[in-house]
PDB file of C-alpha atoms in Angstrom:
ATOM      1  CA  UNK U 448       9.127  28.833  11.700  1.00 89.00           C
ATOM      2  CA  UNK U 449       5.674  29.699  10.177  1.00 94.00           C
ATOM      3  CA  UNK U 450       3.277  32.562  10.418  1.00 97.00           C
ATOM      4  CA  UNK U 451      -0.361  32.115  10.308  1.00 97.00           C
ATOM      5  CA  UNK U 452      -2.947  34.708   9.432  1.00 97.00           C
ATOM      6  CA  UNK U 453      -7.109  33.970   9.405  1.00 97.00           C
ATOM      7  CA  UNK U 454      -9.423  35.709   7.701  1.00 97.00           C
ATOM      8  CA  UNK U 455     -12.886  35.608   6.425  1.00 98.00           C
ATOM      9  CA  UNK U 456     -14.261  35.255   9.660  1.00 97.00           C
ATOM     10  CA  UNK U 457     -17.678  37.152  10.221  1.00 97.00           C
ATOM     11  CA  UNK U 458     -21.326  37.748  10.923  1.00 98.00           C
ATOM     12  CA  UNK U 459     -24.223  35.250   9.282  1.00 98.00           C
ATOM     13  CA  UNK U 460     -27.434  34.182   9.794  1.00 98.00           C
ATOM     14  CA  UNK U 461     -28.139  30.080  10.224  1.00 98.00           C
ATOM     15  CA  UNK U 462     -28.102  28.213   7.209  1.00 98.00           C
ATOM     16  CA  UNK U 463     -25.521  30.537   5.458  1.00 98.00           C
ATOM     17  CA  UNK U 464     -21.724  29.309   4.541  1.00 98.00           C
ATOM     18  CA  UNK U 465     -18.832  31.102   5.295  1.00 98.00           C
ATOM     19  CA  UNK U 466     -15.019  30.404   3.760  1.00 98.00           C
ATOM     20  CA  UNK U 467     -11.895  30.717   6.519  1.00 98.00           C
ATOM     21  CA  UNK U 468      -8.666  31.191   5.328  1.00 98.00           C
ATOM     22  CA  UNK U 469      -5.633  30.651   7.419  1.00 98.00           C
ATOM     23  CA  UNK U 470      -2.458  32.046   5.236  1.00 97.00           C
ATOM     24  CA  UNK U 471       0.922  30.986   5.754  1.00 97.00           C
ATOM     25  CA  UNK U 472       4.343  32.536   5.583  1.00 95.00           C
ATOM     26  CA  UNK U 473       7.696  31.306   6.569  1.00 94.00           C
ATOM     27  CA  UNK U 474       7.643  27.664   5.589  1.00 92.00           C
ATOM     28  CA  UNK U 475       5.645  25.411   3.407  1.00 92.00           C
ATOM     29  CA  UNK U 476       2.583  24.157   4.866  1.00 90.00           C
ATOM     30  CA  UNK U 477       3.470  21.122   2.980  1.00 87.00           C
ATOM     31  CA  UNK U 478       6.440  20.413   6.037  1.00 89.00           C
ATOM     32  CA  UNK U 479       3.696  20.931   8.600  1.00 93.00           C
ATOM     33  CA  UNK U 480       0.318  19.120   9.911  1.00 95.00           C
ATOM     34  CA  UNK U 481      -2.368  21.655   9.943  1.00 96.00           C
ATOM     35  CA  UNK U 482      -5.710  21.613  11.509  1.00 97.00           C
ATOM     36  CA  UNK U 483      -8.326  24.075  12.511  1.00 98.00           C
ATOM     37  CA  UNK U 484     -10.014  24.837  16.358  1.00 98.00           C
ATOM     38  CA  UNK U 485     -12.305  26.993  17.565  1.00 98.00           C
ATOM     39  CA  UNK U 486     -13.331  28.674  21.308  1.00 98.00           C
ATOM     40  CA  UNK U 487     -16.967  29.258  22.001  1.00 96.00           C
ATOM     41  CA  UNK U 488     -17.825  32.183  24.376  1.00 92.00           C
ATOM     42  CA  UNK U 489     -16.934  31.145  27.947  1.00 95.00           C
ATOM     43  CA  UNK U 490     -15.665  27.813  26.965  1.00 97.00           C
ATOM     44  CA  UNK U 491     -11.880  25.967  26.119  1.00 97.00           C
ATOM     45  CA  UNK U 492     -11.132  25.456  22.611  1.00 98.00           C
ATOM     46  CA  UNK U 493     -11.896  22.944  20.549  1.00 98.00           C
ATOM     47  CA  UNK U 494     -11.245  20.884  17.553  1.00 98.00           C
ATOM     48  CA  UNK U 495     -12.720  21.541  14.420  1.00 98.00           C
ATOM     49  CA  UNK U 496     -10.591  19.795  11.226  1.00 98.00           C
ATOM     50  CA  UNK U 497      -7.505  18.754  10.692  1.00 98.00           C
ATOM     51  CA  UNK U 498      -5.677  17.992   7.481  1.00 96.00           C
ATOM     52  CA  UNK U 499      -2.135  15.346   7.655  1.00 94.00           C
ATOM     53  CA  UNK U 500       0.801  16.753   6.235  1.00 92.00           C
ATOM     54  CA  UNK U 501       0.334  15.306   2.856  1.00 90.00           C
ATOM     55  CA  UNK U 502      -2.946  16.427   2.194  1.00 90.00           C
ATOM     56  CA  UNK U 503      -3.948  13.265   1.767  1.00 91.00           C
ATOM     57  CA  UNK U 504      -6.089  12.582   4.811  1.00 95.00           C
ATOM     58  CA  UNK U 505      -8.723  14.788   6.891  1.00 97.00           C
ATOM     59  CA  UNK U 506     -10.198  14.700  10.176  1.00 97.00           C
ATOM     60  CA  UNK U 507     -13.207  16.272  11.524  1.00 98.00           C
ATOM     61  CA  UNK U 508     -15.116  16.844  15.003  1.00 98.00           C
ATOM     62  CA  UNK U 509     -18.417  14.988  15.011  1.00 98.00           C
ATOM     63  CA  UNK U 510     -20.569  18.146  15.661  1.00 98.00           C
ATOM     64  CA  UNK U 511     -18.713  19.746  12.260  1.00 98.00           C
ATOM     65  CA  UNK U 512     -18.970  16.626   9.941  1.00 98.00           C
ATOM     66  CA  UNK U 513     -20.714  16.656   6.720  1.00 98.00           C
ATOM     67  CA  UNK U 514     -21.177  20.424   6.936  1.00 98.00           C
ATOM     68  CA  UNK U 515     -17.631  21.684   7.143  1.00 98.00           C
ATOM     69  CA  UNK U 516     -14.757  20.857   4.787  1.00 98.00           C
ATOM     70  CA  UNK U 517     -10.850  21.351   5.231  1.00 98.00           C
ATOM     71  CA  UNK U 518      -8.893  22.064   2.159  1.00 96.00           C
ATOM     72  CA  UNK U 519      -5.320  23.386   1.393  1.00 96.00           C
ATOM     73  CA  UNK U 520      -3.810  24.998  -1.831  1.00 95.00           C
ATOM     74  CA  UNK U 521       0.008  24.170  -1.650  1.00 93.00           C
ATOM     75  CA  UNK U 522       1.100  27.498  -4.076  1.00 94.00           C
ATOM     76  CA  UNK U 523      -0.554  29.598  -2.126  1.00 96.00           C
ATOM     77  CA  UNK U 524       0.099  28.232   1.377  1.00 96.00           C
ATOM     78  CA  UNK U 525      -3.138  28.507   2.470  1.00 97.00           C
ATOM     79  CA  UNK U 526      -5.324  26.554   4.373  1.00 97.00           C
ATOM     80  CA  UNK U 527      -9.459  26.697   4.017  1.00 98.00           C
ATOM     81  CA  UNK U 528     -12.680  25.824   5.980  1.00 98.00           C
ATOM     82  CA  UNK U 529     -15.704  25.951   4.331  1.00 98.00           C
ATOM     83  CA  UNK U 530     -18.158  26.156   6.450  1.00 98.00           C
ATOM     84  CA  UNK U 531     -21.603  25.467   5.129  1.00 98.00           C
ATOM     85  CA  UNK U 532     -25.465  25.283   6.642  1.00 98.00           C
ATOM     86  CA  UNK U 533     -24.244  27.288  10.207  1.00 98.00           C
ATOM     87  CA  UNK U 534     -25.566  26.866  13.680  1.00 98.00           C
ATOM     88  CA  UNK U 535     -25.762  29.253  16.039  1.00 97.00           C
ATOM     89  CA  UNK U 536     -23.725  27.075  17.966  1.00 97.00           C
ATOM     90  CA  UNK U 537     -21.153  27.374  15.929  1.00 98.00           C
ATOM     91  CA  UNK U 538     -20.214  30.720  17.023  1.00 98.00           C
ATOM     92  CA  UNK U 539     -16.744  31.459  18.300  1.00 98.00           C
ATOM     93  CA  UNK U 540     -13.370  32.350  17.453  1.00 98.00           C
ATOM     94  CA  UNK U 541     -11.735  30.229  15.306  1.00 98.00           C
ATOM     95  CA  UNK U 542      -7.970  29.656  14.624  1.00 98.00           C
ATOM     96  CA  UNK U 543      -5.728  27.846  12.565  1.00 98.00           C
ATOM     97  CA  UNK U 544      -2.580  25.663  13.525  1.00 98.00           C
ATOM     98  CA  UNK U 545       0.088  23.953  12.762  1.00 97.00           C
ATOM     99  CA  UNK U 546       2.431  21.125  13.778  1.00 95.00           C
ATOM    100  CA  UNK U 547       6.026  20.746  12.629  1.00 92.00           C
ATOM    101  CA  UNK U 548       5.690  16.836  13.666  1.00 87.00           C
ATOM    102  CA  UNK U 549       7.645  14.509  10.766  1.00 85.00           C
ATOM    103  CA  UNK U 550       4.125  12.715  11.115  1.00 86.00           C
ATOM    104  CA  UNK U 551       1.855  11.744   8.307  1.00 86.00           C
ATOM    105  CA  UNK U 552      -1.241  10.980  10.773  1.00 90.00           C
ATOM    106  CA  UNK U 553      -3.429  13.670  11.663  1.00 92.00           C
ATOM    107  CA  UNK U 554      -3.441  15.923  14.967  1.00 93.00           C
ATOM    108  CA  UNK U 555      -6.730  16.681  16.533  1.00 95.00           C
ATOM    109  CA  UNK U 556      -5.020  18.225  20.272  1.00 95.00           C
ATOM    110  CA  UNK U 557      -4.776  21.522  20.863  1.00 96.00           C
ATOM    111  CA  UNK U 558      -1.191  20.662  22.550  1.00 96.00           C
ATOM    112  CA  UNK U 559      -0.137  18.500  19.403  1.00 95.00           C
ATOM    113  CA  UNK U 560       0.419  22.194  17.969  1.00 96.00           C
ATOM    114  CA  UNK U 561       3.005  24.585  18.474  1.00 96.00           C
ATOM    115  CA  UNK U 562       2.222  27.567  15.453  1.00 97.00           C
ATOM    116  CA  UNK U 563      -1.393  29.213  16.304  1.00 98.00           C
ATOM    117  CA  UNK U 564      -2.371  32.297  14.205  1.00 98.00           C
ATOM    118  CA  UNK U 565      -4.501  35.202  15.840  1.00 97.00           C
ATOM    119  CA  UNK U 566      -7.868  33.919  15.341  1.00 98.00           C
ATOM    120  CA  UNK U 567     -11.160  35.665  13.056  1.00 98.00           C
ATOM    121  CA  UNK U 568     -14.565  35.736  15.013  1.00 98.00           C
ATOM    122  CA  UNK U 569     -17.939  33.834  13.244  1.00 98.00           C
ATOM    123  CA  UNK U 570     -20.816  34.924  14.518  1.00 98.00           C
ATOM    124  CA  UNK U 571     -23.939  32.850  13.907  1.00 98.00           C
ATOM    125  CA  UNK U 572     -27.185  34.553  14.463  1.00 97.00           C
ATOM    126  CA  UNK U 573     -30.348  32.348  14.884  1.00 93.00           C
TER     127      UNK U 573
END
């Protein structure tokens, strides 16, 4: 099975960019749909972007579009978000998955997944 690590989670002001990276171990993400969620204070979690298992198609939620960007690097079996021009709303935690599924569509449900890593706060201050 695979392992999933975040990082580069942390504390900006609106308008900034920030770059997630969600590291895998294990397996190749290439046998494995990947996509990223995130949980606002208080509230369930959430889809952000999700990328199909060939790389060759991406997904995102409307409130993320145009300003967020999933990407993956196969040698080093990592997934990215760039995150760019931040809202304060788009504070949370935010965690990578993945999704063994044989599937070449993409998965936007957080109970499509089955691997979750352990999540990297972004703060967004106004």
């Amino acid at each position: 099975q695979v392992q999933l690590v975040e990082s580069g989670g942390g504390f900006v002001q609106a308008g900034g960019s920030l770059r997630l990276s969600c590291a895998a171990s294990g397996r190749s993400l290439v046998s494995y749909r990947t996509g990223w969620f995130r949980q606002p204070p208080g509230k369930e979690r959430e889809f952000v972007a999700a990328i199909n298992r060939s790389g060759s198609s991406t997904n995102y939620a409307d409130s993320v579009k145009g300003r967020f960007t999933i990407s993956r690097d196969t040698a080093q079996n990592t997934v990215y978000l760039q995150m760019n021009s931040l809202k304060p709303e788009d504070t949370a935690v935010y965690y990578c998955a993945a999704d063994p599924s044989r599937s070449f569509t993409i998965a936007t449900m957080v109970r499509q997944y089955d691997y979750w890593g352990q999540g990297t706060q972004v703060t967004v201050s106004s």
